[in-house]
Tab-separated table of C-alpha atoms in Angstrom:
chain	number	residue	atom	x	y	z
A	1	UNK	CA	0.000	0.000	0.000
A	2	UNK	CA	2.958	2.204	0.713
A	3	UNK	CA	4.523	1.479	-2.565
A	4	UNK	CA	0.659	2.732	-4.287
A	5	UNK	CA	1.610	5.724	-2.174
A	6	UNK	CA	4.545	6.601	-3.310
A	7	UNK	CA	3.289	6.228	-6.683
A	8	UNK	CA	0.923	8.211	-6.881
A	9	UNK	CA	2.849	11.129	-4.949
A	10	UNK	CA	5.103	10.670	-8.220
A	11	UNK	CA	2.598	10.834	-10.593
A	12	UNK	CA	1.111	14.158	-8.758
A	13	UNK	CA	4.418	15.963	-8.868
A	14	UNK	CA	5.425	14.923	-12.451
A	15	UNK	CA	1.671	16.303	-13.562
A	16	UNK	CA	1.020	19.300	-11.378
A	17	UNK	CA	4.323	20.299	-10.212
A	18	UNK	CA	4.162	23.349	-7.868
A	19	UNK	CA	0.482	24.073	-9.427
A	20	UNK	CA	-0.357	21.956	-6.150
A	21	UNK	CA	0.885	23.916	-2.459
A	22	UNK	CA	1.981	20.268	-1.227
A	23	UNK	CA	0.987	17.072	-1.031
A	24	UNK	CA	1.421	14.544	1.968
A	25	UNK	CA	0.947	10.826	3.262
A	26	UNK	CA	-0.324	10.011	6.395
A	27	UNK	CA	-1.047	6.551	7.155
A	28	UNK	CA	-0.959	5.531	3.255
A	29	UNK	CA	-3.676	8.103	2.455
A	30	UNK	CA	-2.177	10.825	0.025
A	31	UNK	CA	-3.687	14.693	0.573
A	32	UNK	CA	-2.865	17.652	-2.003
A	33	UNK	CA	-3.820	21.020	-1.305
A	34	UNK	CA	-4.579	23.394	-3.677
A	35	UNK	CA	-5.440	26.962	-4.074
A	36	UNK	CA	-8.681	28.218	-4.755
A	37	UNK	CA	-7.647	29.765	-7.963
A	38	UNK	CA	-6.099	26.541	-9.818
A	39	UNK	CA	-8.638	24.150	-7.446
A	40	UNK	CA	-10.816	24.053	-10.938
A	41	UNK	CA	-8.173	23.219	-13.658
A	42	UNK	CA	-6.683	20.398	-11.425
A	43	UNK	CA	-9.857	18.815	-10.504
A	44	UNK	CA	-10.531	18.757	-14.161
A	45	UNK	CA	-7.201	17.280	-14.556
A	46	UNK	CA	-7.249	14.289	-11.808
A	47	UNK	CA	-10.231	13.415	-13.432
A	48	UNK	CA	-9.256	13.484	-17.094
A	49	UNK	CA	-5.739	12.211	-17.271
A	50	UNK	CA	-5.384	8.748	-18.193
A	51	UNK	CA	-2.689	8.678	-15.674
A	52	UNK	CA	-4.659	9.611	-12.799
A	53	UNK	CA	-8.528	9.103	-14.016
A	54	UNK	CA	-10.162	10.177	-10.858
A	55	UNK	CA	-13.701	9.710	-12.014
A	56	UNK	CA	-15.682	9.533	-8.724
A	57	UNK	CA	-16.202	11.888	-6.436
A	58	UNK	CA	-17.446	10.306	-3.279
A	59	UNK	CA	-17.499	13.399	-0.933
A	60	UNK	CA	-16.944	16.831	-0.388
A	61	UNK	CA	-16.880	18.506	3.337
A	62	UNK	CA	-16.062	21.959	4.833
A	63	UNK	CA	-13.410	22.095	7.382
A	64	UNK	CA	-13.121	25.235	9.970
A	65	UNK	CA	-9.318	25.423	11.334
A	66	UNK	CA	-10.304	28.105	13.728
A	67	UNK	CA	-8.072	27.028	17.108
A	68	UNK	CA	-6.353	24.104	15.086
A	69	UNK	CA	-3.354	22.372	16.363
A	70	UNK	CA	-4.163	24.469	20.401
A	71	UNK	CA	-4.219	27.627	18.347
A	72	UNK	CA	-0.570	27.086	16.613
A	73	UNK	CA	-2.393	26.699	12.878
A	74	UNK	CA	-1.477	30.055	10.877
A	75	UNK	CA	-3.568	30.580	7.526
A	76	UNK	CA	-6.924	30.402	5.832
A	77	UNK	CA	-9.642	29.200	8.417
A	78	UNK	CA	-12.277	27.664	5.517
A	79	UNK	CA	-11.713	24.831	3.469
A	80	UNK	CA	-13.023	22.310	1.002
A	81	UNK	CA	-11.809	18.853	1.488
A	82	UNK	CA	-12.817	16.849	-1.969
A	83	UNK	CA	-12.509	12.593	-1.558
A	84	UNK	CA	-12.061	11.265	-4.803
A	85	UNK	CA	-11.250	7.726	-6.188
A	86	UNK	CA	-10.201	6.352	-9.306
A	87	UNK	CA	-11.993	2.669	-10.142
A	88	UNK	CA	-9.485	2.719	-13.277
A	89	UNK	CA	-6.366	2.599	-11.029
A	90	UNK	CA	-8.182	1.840	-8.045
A	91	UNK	CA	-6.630	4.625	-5.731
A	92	UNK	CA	-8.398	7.155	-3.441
A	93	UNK	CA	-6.914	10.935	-3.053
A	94	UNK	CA	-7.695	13.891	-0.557
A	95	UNK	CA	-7.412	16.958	-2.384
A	96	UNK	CA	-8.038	20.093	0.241
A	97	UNK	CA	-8.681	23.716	-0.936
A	98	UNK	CA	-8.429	26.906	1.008
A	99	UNK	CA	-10.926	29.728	0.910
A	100	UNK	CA	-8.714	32.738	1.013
A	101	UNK	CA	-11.560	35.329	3.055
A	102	UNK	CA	-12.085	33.926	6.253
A	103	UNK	CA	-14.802	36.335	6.616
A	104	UNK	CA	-16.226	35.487	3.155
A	105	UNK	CA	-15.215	31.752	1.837
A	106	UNK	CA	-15.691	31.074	-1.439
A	107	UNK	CA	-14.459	28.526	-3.527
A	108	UNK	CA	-15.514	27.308	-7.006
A	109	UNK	CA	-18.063	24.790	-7.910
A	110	UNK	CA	-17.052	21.396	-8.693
A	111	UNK	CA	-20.591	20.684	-9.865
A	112	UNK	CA	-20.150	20.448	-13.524
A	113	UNK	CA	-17.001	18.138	-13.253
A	114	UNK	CA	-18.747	15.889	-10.732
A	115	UNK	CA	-22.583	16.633	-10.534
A	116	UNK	CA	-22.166	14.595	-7.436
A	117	UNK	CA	-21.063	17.428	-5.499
A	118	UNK	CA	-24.422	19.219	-5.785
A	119	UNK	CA	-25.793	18.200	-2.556
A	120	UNK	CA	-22.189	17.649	-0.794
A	121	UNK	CA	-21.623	21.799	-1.213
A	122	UNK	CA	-25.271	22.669	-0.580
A	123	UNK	CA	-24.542	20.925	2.680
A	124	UNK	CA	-21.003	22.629	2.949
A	125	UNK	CA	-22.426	25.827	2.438
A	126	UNK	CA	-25.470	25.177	4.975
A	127	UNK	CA	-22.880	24.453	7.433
A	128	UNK	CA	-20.106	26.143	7.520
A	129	UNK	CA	-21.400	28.901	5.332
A	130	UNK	CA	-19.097	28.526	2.358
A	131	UNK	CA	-20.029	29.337	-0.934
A	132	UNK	CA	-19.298	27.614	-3.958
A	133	UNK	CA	-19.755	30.192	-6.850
A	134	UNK	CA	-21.187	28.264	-10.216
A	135	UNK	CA	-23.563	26.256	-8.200
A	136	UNK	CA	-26.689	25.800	-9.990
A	137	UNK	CA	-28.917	25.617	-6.747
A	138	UNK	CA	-26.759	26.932	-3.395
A	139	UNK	CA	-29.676	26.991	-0.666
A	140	UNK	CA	-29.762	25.511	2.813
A	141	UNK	CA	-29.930	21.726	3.012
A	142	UNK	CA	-30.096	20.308	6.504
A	143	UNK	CA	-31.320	23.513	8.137
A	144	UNK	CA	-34.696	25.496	8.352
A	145	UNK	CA	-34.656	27.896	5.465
A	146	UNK	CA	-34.782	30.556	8.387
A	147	UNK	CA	-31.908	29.315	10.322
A	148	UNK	CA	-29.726	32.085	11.511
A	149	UNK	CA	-25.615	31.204	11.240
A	150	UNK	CA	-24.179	28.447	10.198
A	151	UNK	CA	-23.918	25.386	12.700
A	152	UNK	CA	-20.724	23.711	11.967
A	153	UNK	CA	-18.206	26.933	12.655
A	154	UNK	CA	-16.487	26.563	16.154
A	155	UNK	CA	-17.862	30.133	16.963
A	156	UNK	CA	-21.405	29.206	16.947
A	157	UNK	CA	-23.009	29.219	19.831
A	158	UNK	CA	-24.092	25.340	21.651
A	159	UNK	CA	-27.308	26.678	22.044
A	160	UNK	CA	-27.795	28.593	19.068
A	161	UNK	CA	-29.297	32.027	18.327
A	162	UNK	CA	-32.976	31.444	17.871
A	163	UNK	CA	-35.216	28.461	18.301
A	164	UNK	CA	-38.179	27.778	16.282
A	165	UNK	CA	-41.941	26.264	17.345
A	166	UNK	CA	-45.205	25.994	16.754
A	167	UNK	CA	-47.925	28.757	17.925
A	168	UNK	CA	-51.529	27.301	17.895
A	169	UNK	CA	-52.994	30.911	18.758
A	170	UNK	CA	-51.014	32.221	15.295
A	171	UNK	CA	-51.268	28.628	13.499
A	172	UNK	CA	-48.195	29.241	12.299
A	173	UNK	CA	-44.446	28.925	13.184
A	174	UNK	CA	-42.591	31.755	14.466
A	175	UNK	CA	-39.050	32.100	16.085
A	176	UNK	CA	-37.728	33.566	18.989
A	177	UNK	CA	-34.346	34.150	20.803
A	178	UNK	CA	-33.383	31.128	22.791
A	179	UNK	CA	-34.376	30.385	25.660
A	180	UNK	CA	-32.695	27.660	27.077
A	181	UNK	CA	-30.844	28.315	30.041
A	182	UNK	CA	-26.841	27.069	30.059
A	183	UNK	CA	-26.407	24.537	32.620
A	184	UNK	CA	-23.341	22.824	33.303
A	185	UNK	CA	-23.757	18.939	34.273
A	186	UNK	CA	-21.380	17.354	36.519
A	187	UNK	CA	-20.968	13.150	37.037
A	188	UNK	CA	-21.756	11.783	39.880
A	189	UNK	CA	-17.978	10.081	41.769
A	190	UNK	CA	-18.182	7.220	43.952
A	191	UNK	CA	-16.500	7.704	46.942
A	192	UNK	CA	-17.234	4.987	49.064
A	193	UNK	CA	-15.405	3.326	51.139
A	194	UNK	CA	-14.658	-0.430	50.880
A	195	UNK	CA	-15.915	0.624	47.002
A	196	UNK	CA	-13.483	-2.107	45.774
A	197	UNK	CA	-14.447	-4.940	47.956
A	198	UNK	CA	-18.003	-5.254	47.021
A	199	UNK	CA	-19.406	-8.757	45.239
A	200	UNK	CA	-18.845	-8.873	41.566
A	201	UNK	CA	-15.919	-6.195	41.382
A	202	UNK	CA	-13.542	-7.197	39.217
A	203	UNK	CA	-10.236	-6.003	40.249
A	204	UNK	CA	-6.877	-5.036	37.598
């Protein structure tokens, strides 16, 4: 498997050469990043080159690096982390790209080189709030069309910003600010005594 590795970390530097930011393996699984601005013309590449012939895309998910590594992580905060495999040469590649406004993430849609991705950015976007310009349909997915924020980002809120429910006296749904109170749970510790000599325990 290491040797398939190896390969393909070849193949990627004799084809992309420093069009591709780096590329790494990690417990036999090869990851390229790329930047936003060349993300489209090597997709389109990995997929189309007999060499490489990455024909299925089999998942696309947004990353947030905010506090990464204990807070040690310097550089874009948003990214794009596309799975793809190739049945022809029967490998698997992570390719990761970086949105470069943290306060605005965009990246390009990979929609019409894998029209799988349709949902996998609608969710993306839903979540973590990126948006993938080019998308035919970029609305919510998981979320209430009214949902405030995007759930995924390590700055939202447990609780949320606003909850939604039913009123019977409107007949309709309405929201309103949360109102769940923060509580903070703590486990119950056995201190007994003798704890360890009771029937049944199971000492070392």
């Amino acid at each position: 498997m290491a040797g398939s590795a190896d390969t393909l970390v070849a193949t990627l530097a004799g084809v992309f050469g420093e069009r591709l930011a780096s590329v790494t393996v990690e417990r036999d699984e090869v990851t390229a990043v790329v930047t936003a601005e060349r993300m489209l013309e090597v997709l389109a590449e990995l997929r189309d080159r007999p060499e490489l012939r990455f024909d299925m895309l089999i998942d696309v998910c947004g990353v947030d690096y905010r506090g990464f590594a204990q807070d040690a992580y310097e550089g874009p905060r948003y990214a794009a982390v596309y799975h793809l495999l190739s049945l022809p040469h029967n490998r698997r590649l992570r390719v990761r790209a970086f949105a470069a406004d943290d306060d605005f993430p965009v990246l390009s849609s990979v929609v019409d080189l894998w029209p799988t991705a349709n949902w996998f950015e609608r969710e993306a976007f839903d979540l973590y709030g990126i948006v993938f310009t080019g998308h035919p349909d970029l609305r919510r997915l998981l979320t209430d069309y009214g949902f405030v924020g995007h759930p995924f980002r390590k700055d939202f809120p447990i609780s949320g910003y606003v909850e939604m429910r039913y009123d019977p006296e409107e007949a309709r749904v309405i929201y309103q600010p949360v109102t769940i109170e923060p509580r903070e749970i703590t486990p119950r510790i056995i201190r007994e005594e003798n704890y360890a000599d009771e029937p049944g325990f199971r000492k070392g």
